[in-house]
GROMACS .gro file of C-alpha atoms in nm:
model
  431
    1MET     CA    1  -3.255  -3.233   2.563
    2ALA     CA    2  -2.909  -3.331   2.437
    3LYS     CA    3  -2.986  -3.192   2.091
    4THR     CA    4  -3.112  -2.862   2.233
    5GLU     CA    5  -2.799  -2.820   2.446
    6THR     CA    6  -2.571  -2.893   2.149
    7LYS     CA    7  -2.741  -2.627   1.939
    8SER     CA    8  -2.723  -2.366   2.211
    9ARG     CA    9  -2.350  -2.430   2.260
   10ASN     CA   10  -2.254  -2.388   1.892
   11PRO     CA   11  -2.292  -2.010   1.872
   12VAL     CA   12  -2.073  -1.973   2.181
   13LYS     CA   13  -1.795  -2.174   2.014
   14LYS     CA   14  -1.807  -1.951   1.704
   15LYS     CA   15  -1.774  -1.637   1.914
   16LYS     CA   16  -1.468  -1.771   2.097
   17GLY     CA   17  -1.268  -1.835   1.778
   18MET     CA   18  -1.048  -1.549   1.653
   19ASP     CA   19  -1.114  -1.432   1.299
   20LEU     CA   20  -0.829  -1.380   1.050
   21THR     CA   21  -0.815  -1.004   1.113
   22THR     CA   22  -0.763  -1.051   1.486
   23LYS     CA   23  -0.500  -1.320   1.425
   24ILE     CA   24  -0.302  -1.087   1.194
   25PHE     CA   25  -0.319  -0.804   1.449
   26VAL     CA   26  -0.205  -1.033   1.734
   27ALA     CA   27   0.077  -1.169   1.516
   28LEU     CA   28   0.186  -0.810   1.446
   29LEU     CA   29   0.206  -0.719   1.815
   30VAL     CA   30   0.367  -1.045   1.929
   31GLY     CA   31   0.621  -1.028   1.645
   32ALA     CA   32   0.721  -0.670   1.736
   33VAL     CA   33   0.761  -0.754   2.107
   34LEU     CA   34   0.958  -1.073   2.040
   35GLY     CA   35   1.180  -0.891   1.787
   36VAL     CA   36   1.269  -0.624   2.044
   37LEU     CA   37   1.341  -0.893   2.306
   38ILE     CA   38   1.568  -1.081   2.064
   39HIS     CA   39   1.756  -0.760   1.976
   40TYR     CA   40   1.825  -0.654   2.335
   41PHE     CA   41   1.828  -0.971   2.543
   42VAL     CA   42   1.962  -1.248   2.317
   43PRO     CA   43   2.342  -1.222   2.269
   44ALA     CA   44   2.468  -1.202   1.911
   45SER     CA   45   2.559  -1.548   1.787
   46TYR     CA   46   2.542  -1.772   1.481
   47ILE     CA   47   2.215  -1.923   1.608
   48ARG     CA   48   2.048  -1.583   1.668
   49ASP     CA   49   2.171  -1.395   1.361
   50THR     CA   50   2.208  -1.661   1.091
   51VAL     CA   51   1.968  -1.937   1.189
   52ILE     CA   52   1.681  -1.743   1.349
   53ILE     CA   53   1.682  -1.383   1.213
   54GLU     CA   54   1.831  -1.430   0.864
   55GLY     CA   55   1.726  -1.794   0.839
   56ILE     CA   56   1.383  -1.895   0.969
   57LEU     CA   57   1.227  -1.548   1.006
   58TYR     CA   58   1.364  -1.421   0.673
   59VAL     CA   59   1.270  -1.730   0.469
   60VAL     CA   60   0.917  -1.764   0.610
   61GLY     CA   61   0.847  -1.388   0.590
   62GLN     CA   62   0.980  -1.346   0.237
   63GLY     CA   63   0.816  -1.673   0.134
   64PHE     CA   64   0.479  -1.529   0.234
   65ILE     CA   65   0.548  -1.203   0.045
   66ARG     CA   66   0.637  -1.406  -0.264
   67LEU     CA   67   0.316  -1.607  -0.237
   68MET     CA   68   0.120  -1.281  -0.237
   69GLN     CA   69   0.326  -1.137  -0.522
   70MET     CA   70   0.272  -1.459  -0.718
   71LEU     CA   71  -0.099  -1.374  -0.730
   72VAL     CA   72  -0.072  -1.005  -0.815
   73VAL     CA   73  -0.022  -1.013  -1.194
   74PRO     CA   74  -0.279  -1.284  -1.283
   75LEU     CA   75  -0.530  -1.151  -1.030
   76VAL     CA   76  -0.495  -0.788  -1.142
   77PHE     CA   77  -0.512  -0.884  -1.509
   78CYS     CA   78  -0.824  -1.103  -1.467
   79SER     CA   79  -0.990  -0.852  -1.234
   80LEU     CA   80  -0.937  -0.566  -1.479
   81VAL     CA   81  -1.056  -0.772  -1.777
   82CYS     CA   82  -1.370  -0.876  -1.587
   83GLY     CA   83  -1.425  -0.525  -1.451
   84SER     CA   84  -1.394  -0.345  -1.785
   85MET     CA   85  -1.595  -0.623  -1.953
   86ALA     CA   86  -1.874  -0.582  -1.696
   87ILE     CA   87  -1.877  -0.201  -1.726
   88GLY     CA   88  -1.888  -0.255  -2.100
   89ASP     CA   89  -1.955   0.104  -2.204
   90THR     CA   90  -1.622   0.269  -2.293
   91LYS     CA   91  -1.766   0.613  -2.208
   92THR     CA   92  -1.841   0.500  -1.851
   93LEU     CA   93  -1.502   0.332  -1.822
   94GLY     CA   94  -1.330   0.649  -1.944
   95LYS     CA   95  -1.527   0.858  -1.694
   96VAL     CA   96  -1.424   0.629  -1.407
   97GLY     CA   97  -1.061   0.636  -1.525
   98VAL     CA   98  -1.040   1.015  -1.550
   99LYS     CA   99  -1.203   1.067  -1.208
  100THR     CA  100  -0.967   0.815  -1.048
  101ILE     CA  101  -0.647   0.956  -1.200
  102VAL     CA  102  -0.742   1.318  -1.119
  103PHE     CA  103  -0.823   1.222  -0.759
  104TYR     CA  104  -0.495   1.033  -0.720
  105LEU     CA  105  -0.283   1.317  -0.859
  106CYS     CA  106  -0.460   1.584  -0.651
  107THR     CA  107  -0.421   1.391  -0.324
  108THR     CA  108  -0.054   1.322  -0.403
  109ALA     CA  109   0.016   1.692  -0.461
  110LEU     CA  110  -0.176   1.774  -0.141
  111ALA     CA  111   0.028   1.513   0.049
  112VAL     CA  112   0.357   1.675  -0.060
  113CYS     CA  113   0.227   2.018   0.049
  114ILE     CA  114   0.137   1.877   0.394
  115ALA     CA  115   0.481   1.716   0.420
  116LEU     CA  116   0.664   2.039   0.330
  117GLY     CA  117   0.439   2.247   0.557
  118THR     CA  118   0.495   2.029   0.864
  119ALA     CA  119   0.869   1.998   0.789
  120LEU     CA  120   0.915   2.376   0.768
  121VAL     CA  121   0.749   2.408   1.110
  122ILE     CA  122   0.926   2.114   1.281
  123ASN     CA  123   1.269   2.165   1.112
  124PRO     CA  124   1.374   1.796   1.137
  125GLY     CA  125   1.733   1.852   1.013
  126ILE     CA  126   1.830   2.144   1.237
  127GLY     CA  127   2.055   2.055   1.533
  128LEU     CA  128   2.128   1.708   1.394
  129SER     CA  129   2.460   1.540   1.473
  130MET     CA  130   2.562   1.376   1.144
  131ASP     CA  131   2.805   1.139   1.320
  132SER     CA  132   2.531   0.972   1.525
  133ILE     CA  133   2.331   0.857   1.223
  134GLN     CA  134   2.345   0.499   1.102
  135LYS     CA  135   2.413   0.543   0.730
  136GLY     CA  136   2.341   0.305   0.445
  137ASP     CA  137   2.499   0.246   0.106
  138VAL     CA  138   2.333   0.451  -0.166
  139THR     CA  139   2.277   0.320  -0.516
  140VAL     CA  140   2.112   0.589  -0.727
  141ASN     CA  141   1.938   0.474  -1.044
  142GLU     CA  142   1.908   0.702  -1.345
  143PRO     CA  143   1.575   0.886  -1.311
  144THR     CA  144   1.315   0.812  -1.578
  145SER     CA  145   1.197   1.110  -1.783
  146VAL     CA  146   0.829   1.207  -1.804
  147THR     CA  147   0.813   1.118  -2.175
  148THR     CA  148   0.960   0.772  -2.110
  149THR     CA  149   0.715   0.716  -1.824
  150LEU     CA  150   0.422   0.805  -2.051
  151LEU     CA  151   0.544   0.582  -2.335
  152ASN     CA  152   0.607   0.293  -2.094
  153ILE     CA  153   0.233   0.287  -2.020
  154ILE     CA  154   0.181   0.132  -2.365
  155PRO     CA  155   0.316  -0.225  -2.365
  156LYS     CA  156   0.548  -0.328  -2.648
  157ASN     CA  157   0.510  -0.686  -2.530
  158PRO     CA  158   0.219  -0.759  -2.290
  159ILE     CA  159   0.364  -1.098  -2.195
  160GLY     CA  160   0.699  -0.935  -2.118
  161SER     CA  161   0.525  -0.676  -1.900
  162MET     CA  162   0.350  -0.954  -1.710
  163ALA     CA  163   0.679  -1.139  -1.664
  164ASN     CA  164   0.846  -0.822  -1.529
  165GLY     CA  165   0.548  -0.717  -1.316
  166ASP     CA  166   0.515  -0.377  -1.490
  167MET     CA  167   0.169  -0.282  -1.367
  168LEU     CA  168   0.077   0.017  -1.589
  169PRO     CA  169   0.125  -0.171  -1.921
  170ILE     CA  170  -0.064  -0.468  -1.774
  171ILE     CA  171  -0.353  -0.238  -1.676
  172VAL     CA  172  -0.370  -0.085  -2.026
  173PHE     CA  173  -0.363  -0.424  -2.201
  174ALA     CA  174  -0.623  -0.572  -1.963
  175LEU     CA  175  -0.857  -0.278  -2.027
  176PHE     CA  176  -0.825  -0.328  -2.404
  177VAL     CA  177  -0.902  -0.699  -2.371
  178GLY     CA  178  -1.205  -0.631  -2.147
  179ILE     CA  179  -1.346  -0.363  -2.377
  180MET     CA  180  -1.307  -0.586  -2.684
  181LEU     CA  181  -1.478  -0.876  -2.506
  182ALA     CA  182  -1.769  -0.648  -2.410
  183LYS     CA  183  -1.790  -0.526  -2.770
  184LEU     CA  184  -1.794  -0.879  -2.915
  185GLY     CA  185  -2.057  -0.999  -2.666
  186SER     CA  186  -2.182  -1.355  -2.728
  187LYS     CA  187  -1.925  -1.409  -3.006
  188ALA     CA  188  -1.650  -1.425  -2.742
  189SER     CA  189  -1.855  -1.588  -2.464
  190THR     CA  190  -1.605  -1.874  -2.424
  191VAL     CA  191  -1.315  -1.634  -2.361
  192SER     CA  192  -1.533  -1.417  -2.133
  193ASN     CA  193  -1.632  -1.720  -1.927
  194PHE     CA  194  -1.268  -1.828  -1.903
  195PHE     CA  195  -1.161  -1.494  -1.754
  196SER     CA  196  -1.459  -1.487  -1.514
  197GLN     CA  197  -1.388  -1.838  -1.391
  198PHE     CA  198  -1.012  -1.783  -1.374
  199ASN     CA  199  -1.077  -1.468  -1.170
  200ASP     CA  200  -1.279  -1.680  -0.923
  201VAL     CA  201  -0.989  -1.926  -0.904
  202MET     CA  202  -0.744  -1.643  -0.826
  203MET     CA  203  -0.969  -1.502  -0.552
  204GLU     CA  204  -0.997  -1.848  -0.395
  205MET     CA  205  -0.617  -1.886  -0.409
  206THR     CA  206  -0.586  -1.548  -0.239
  207MET     CA  207  -0.813  -1.651   0.047
  208THR     CA  208  -0.618  -1.976   0.088
  209ILE     CA  209  -0.283  -1.795   0.108
  210MET     CA  210  -0.433  -1.534   0.342
  211SER     CA  211  -0.508  -1.813   0.590
  212VAL     CA  212  -0.133  -1.831   0.665
  213ALA     CA  213  -0.098  -1.450   0.679
  214PRO     CA  214  -0.054  -1.439   1.062
  215VAL     CA  215   0.259  -1.656   1.036
  216GLY     CA  216   0.404  -1.444   0.754
  217VAL     CA  217   0.325  -1.117   0.933
  218PHE     CA  218   0.479  -1.246   1.258
  219CYS     CA  219   0.808  -1.337   1.084
  220LEU     CA  220   0.830  -1.010   0.887
  221ILE     CA  221   0.775  -0.787   1.190
  222CYS     CA  222   0.988  -0.996   1.425
  223ARG     CA  223   1.288  -0.984   1.186
  224THR     CA  224   1.252  -0.607   1.135
  225PHE     CA  225   1.261  -0.528   1.509
  226ALA     CA  226   1.523  -0.795   1.583
  227ASN     CA  227   1.757  -0.620   1.337
  228LEU     CA  228   1.681  -0.257   1.425
  229GLY     CA  229   1.580  -0.242   1.791
  230PHE     CA  230   1.546   0.121   1.899
  231SER     CA  231   1.908   0.235   1.876
  232ALA     CA  232   1.882   0.334   1.507
  233PHE     CA  233   1.581   0.555   1.583
  234LYS     CA  234   1.720   0.785   1.855
  235PRO     CA  235   1.908   1.043   1.644
  236MET     CA  236   1.632   1.035   1.383
  237LEU     CA  237   1.331   1.077   1.613
  238LYS     CA  238   1.257   1.430   1.491
  239TYR     CA  239   1.257   1.320   1.127
  240MET     CA  240   1.051   1.008   1.203
  241GLY     CA  241   0.804   1.209   1.410
  242ASN     CA  242   0.764   1.461   1.126
  243VAL     CA  243   0.695   1.191   0.865
  244THR     CA  244   0.457   1.008   1.099
  245LEU     CA  245   0.265   1.328   1.179
  246ALA     CA  246   0.222   1.413   0.810
  247LEU     CA  247   0.110   1.055   0.736
  248ILE     CA  248  -0.148   1.070   1.018
  249ILE     CA  249  -0.286   1.402   0.889
  250GLN     CA  250  -0.316   1.263   0.535
  251CYS     CA  251  -0.469   0.930   0.640
  252PHE     CA  252  -0.703   1.024   0.923
  253VAL     CA  253  -0.787   1.386   0.840
  254ILE     CA  254  -0.757   1.462   0.466
  255TYR     CA  255  -0.885   1.127   0.336
  256GLN     CA  256  -1.172   1.113   0.584
  257ILE     CA  257  -1.283   1.471   0.509
  258LEU     CA  258  -1.284   1.388   0.136
  259LEU     CA  259  -1.475   1.067   0.202
  260PHE     CA  260  -1.742   1.250   0.402
  261LEU     CA  261  -1.771   1.543   0.159
  262PHE     CA  262  -1.816   1.324  -0.149
  263THR     CA  263  -2.015   1.031  -0.004
  264ARG     CA  264  -2.159   1.142   0.334
  265LEU     CA  265  -2.041   0.806   0.473
  266ASN     CA  266  -1.919   0.768   0.832
  267PRO     CA  267  -1.535   0.801   0.828
  268LEU     CA  268  -1.499   0.622   1.163
  269LYS     CA  269  -1.688   0.322   1.029
  270PHE     CA  270  -1.469   0.325   0.718
  271ILE     CA  271  -1.149   0.325   0.928
  272LYS     CA  272  -1.279   0.046   1.152
  273LYS     CA  273  -1.367  -0.178   0.857
  274PHE     CA  274  -1.053  -0.104   0.656
  275PHE     CA  275  -0.809  -0.109   0.952
  276PRO     CA  276  -0.716  -0.481   0.908
  277VAL     CA  277  -0.603  -0.409   0.551
  278MET     CA  278  -0.398  -0.114   0.678
  279MET     CA  279  -0.231  -0.341   0.934
  280PHE     CA  280  -0.159  -0.600   0.666
  281ALA     CA  281  -0.007  -0.332   0.440
  282PHE     CA  282   0.200  -0.208   0.737
  283SER     CA  283   0.344  -0.554   0.801
  284THR     CA  284   0.422  -0.638   0.437
  285ALA     CA  285   0.531  -0.287   0.323
  286THR     CA  286   0.414  -0.359  -0.032
  287SER     CA  287   0.105  -0.213  -0.199
  288ASN     CA  288   0.096  -0.487  -0.463
  289ALA     CA  289   0.064  -0.768  -0.209
  290THR     CA  290  -0.233  -0.588  -0.054
  291ILE     CA  291  -0.437  -0.562  -0.377
  292PRO     CA  292  -0.637  -0.887  -0.331
  293MET     CA  293  -0.723  -0.810   0.032
  294SER     CA  294  -0.823  -0.450  -0.050
  295ILE     CA  295  -1.060  -0.556  -0.329
  296ASP     CA  296  -1.216  -0.828  -0.113
  297THR     CA  297  -1.260  -0.604   0.195
  298LEU     CA  298  -1.409  -0.315  -0.006
  299ASN     CA  299  -1.657  -0.552  -0.166
  300LYS     CA  300  -1.765  -0.753   0.139
  301LYS     CA  301  -1.747  -0.488   0.412
  302MET     CA  302  -1.799  -0.158   0.228
  303GLY     CA  303  -2.038  -0.259  -0.050
  304VAL     CA  304  -1.800  -0.136  -0.321
  305SER     CA  305  -1.860  -0.288  -0.664
  306LYS     CA  306  -1.579  -0.518  -0.782
  307GLN     CA  307  -1.626  -0.372  -1.130
  308ILE     CA  308  -1.492  -0.042  -0.996
  309SER     CA  309  -1.239  -0.168  -0.739
  310SER     CA  310  -1.078  -0.415  -0.981
  311PHE     CA  311  -0.982  -0.112  -1.189
  312THR     CA  312  -0.905   0.158  -0.930
  313ILE     CA  313  -0.713  -0.050  -0.670
  314PRO     CA  314  -0.447  -0.193  -0.907
  315LEU     CA  315  -0.415   0.151  -1.070
  316GLY     CA  316  -0.374   0.312  -0.728
  317ALA     CA  317  -0.102   0.062  -0.630
  318THR     CA  318   0.089   0.190  -0.932
  319ILE     CA  319   0.029   0.566  -0.947
  320ASN     CA  320  -0.109   0.668  -0.606
  321MET     CA  321   0.183   0.693  -0.364
  322ASP     CA  322   0.075   0.965  -0.119
  323GLY     CA  323   0.265   0.811   0.172
  324THR     CA  324   0.580   0.787  -0.036
  325SER     CA  325   0.539   1.149  -0.151
  326ILE     CA  326   0.507   1.260   0.212
  327MET     CA  327   0.835   1.089   0.299
  328GLN     CA  328   1.002   1.257   0.001
  329GLY     CA  329   0.871   1.601   0.097
  330VAL     CA  330   0.996   1.573   0.455
  331ALA     CA  331   1.324   1.412   0.340
  332VAL     CA  332   1.398   1.706   0.107
  333VAL     CA  333   1.367   1.958   0.393
  334PHE     CA  334   1.556   1.726   0.632
  335ILE     CA  335   1.850   1.674   0.393
  336ALA     CA  336   1.863   2.043   0.298
  337GLN     CA  337   1.878   2.143   0.666
  338ALA     CA  338   2.129   1.870   0.752
  339TYR     CA  339   2.365   1.996   0.479
  340GLY     CA  340   2.287   2.364   0.549
  341ILE     CA  341   2.141   2.431   0.203
  342PRO     CA  342   1.854   2.686   0.194
  343LEU     CA  343   1.536   2.608  -0.003
  344THR     CA  344   1.360   2.885  -0.197
  345PRO     CA  345   0.982   2.899  -0.264
  346ALA     CA  346   1.063   2.800  -0.624
  347ASN     CA  347   1.249   2.493  -0.492
  348LEU     CA  348   0.947   2.392  -0.282
  349ALA     CA  349   0.715   2.428  -0.583
  350THR     CA  350   0.955   2.210  -0.785
  351VAL     CA  351   0.947   1.944  -0.510
  352VAL     CA  352   0.564   1.934  -0.520
  353LEU     CA  353   0.565   1.889  -0.897
  354THR     CA  354   0.853   1.640  -0.913
  355ALA     CA  355   0.731   1.424  -0.624
  356THR     CA  356   0.383   1.406  -0.781
  357ILE     CA  357   0.528   1.302  -1.118
  358ALA     CA  358   0.769   1.057  -0.951
  359SER     CA  359   0.475   0.871  -0.795
  360ILE     CA  360   0.341   0.776  -1.139
  361GLY     CA  361   0.461   0.436  -1.250
  362THR     CA  362   0.639   0.366  -0.920
  363ALA     CA  363   0.635  -0.005  -0.842
  364GLY     CA  364   0.440  -0.105  -0.529
  365VAL     CA  365   0.734  -0.281  -0.364
  366PRO     CA  366   0.922  -0.218  -0.037
  367SER     CA  367   1.143   0.097  -0.011
  368VAL     CA  368   1.091   0.202  -0.375
  369GLY     CA  369   1.042   0.560  -0.247
  370LEU     CA  370   1.416   0.587  -0.182
  371ILE     CA  371   1.486   0.527  -0.552
  372THR     CA  372   1.248   0.799  -0.672
  373LEU     CA  373   1.372   1.032  -0.394
  374ALA     CA  374   1.698   1.066  -0.588
  375MET     CA  375   1.502   1.225  -0.874
  376VAL     CA  376   1.332   1.471  -0.636
  377LEU     CA  377   1.662   1.568  -0.469
  378SER     CA  378   1.832   1.622  -0.806
  379SER     CA  379   1.549   1.850  -0.920
  380VAL     CA  380   1.637   2.105  -0.648
  381GLY     CA  381   2.015   2.054  -0.649
  382LEU     CA  382   2.044   1.859  -0.323
  383PRO     CA  383   2.309   1.584  -0.284
  384THR     CA  384   2.168   1.235  -0.346
  385GLU     CA  385   2.418   1.108  -0.087
  386GLY     CA  386   2.171   1.250   0.167
  387ILE     CA  387   1.956   0.940   0.109
  388ALA     CA  388   2.212   0.747   0.316
  389LEU     CA  389   2.105   0.948   0.622
  390ILE     CA  390   1.752   0.805   0.621
  391MET     CA  391   1.817   0.452   0.495
  392GLY     CA  392   1.881   0.305   0.839
  393ILE     CA  393   1.526   0.370   0.964
  394ASP     CA  394   1.339   0.367   0.634
  395ARG     CA  395   1.195   0.018   0.679
  396ILE     CA  396   0.962   0.127   0.962
  397LEU     CA  397   0.853   0.442   0.780
  398ASP     CA  398   0.805   0.239   0.461
  399MET     CA  399   0.557   0.021   0.650
  400LEU     CA  400   0.364   0.328   0.770
  401ARG     CA  401   0.349   0.496   0.430
  402THR     CA  402   0.235   0.176   0.258
  403ALA     CA  403  -0.064   0.170   0.495
  404VAL     CA  404  -0.140   0.531   0.393
  405ASN     CA  405  -0.097   0.452   0.022
  406ILE     CA  406  -0.354   0.173   0.022
  407THR     CA  407  -0.597   0.375   0.236
  408GLY     CA  408  -0.588   0.650  -0.026
  409ASP     CA  409  -0.666   0.390  -0.295
  410ALA     CA  410  -0.962   0.264  -0.093
  411VAL     CA  411  -1.104   0.613  -0.024
  412CYS     CA  412  -1.078   0.705  -0.393
  413THR     CA  413  -1.244   0.377  -0.493
  414THR     CA  414  -1.532   0.433  -0.250
  415ILE     CA  415  -1.586   0.791  -0.373
  416VAL     CA  416  -1.580   0.692  -0.741
  417CYS     CA  417  -1.812   0.400  -0.669
  418GLN     CA  418  -2.059   0.632  -0.495
  419GLN     CA  419  -2.053   0.875  -0.787
  420GLU     CA  420  -2.119   0.590  -1.031
  421ASN     CA  421  -2.413   0.468  -0.813
  422ALA     CA  422  -2.236   0.135  -0.761
  423LEU     CA  423  -2.203   0.154  -0.381
  424ASN     CA  424  -2.423  -0.064  -0.161
  425ARG     CA  425  -2.469   0.164   0.141
  426ASP     CA  426  -2.657  -0.107   0.335
  427VAL     CA  427  -2.344  -0.323   0.331
  428PHE     CA  428  -2.128  -0.027   0.442
  429ASN     CA  429  -2.363   0.065   0.731
  430LYS     CA  430  -2.396  -0.296   0.846
  431ASP     CA  431  -2.196  -0.373   1.162
   0.00000   0.00000   0.00000
């Protein structure tokens, strides 16, 4: 009798325990609430500002981000080598690459059009009191030309690219290594086995670090809201609402329509299964840190082949910045209206082209969109000082657009996987 009772109780215990996804989501909510409470109800002091906000919360939060970033280069490199090695056929690999890049560029251009369209209807910069805005210090980097961007794809020194975290050169070198290993076959079996086993090691490290994700997410969110509160948002609500609306349209309408049209999969099921990754991207505000979790979720919950995702996800984190492009599109209209500068149809066409090009080779790190925004503003003759107007509230919007960026990567990966007959639909349809 005792044995029977013990067995019957075990399933109940498993159900009661929260899984990692739930823990991350709870940490996100609790961190946001506690951050707001600290901002409004705890008086400014050395303990609050230096010890708690910029001490404990900052160190633990950034420590977690660094742990994730520590994995990105070796994991991406090994994943791409194994993926291209497994695909083997260069013709198939080239087909997958072309489809992926075309999809990414088309959705980015579409995202900018949505941003400009909504901004011209909402008019976020009209009626704005410039004095009420919390401004930041602007440091504008020299924009990189298209030719330089294209040449930078080819690594002069692969080890140097890995040390600097330059993802496009790493991707190119990893693909070359994988293709050569596939070509050599059994002659290079020792090296092939090394990469396969090292890739397993990196995935295991990822899962180990992810076990502390709730703590990292809690500290990141809590510090953000403890610093900002709601006061910085009030004069910028129109702009924030415009960006958020465009992001929602891109994420939950455009992507899901494309997913259904190309795969006939259930978009609601896709959102439900991928939502934890979106929340993780929101809390970390970095596409690169989300790469391991995206690949793992797509494989285990969506039935997406790792051969495909290990190529498309890292590539997407580098060249597919739809959320960032949306922010830039709205920001252009906002800054033009705030300074009273009219935009012509030719200007709007230039913004679409420039913002799409600017997304290529952009690093998947927090707030990088503000750097490339300078290039977009310059292309239509708007003052780059206008970036200071949106810096105060960019952190929250950066979190939202990162979630959109990685969702676009996942949708593209699923579509390409379906077209290459590498999607396990039974896994996707499984609850």
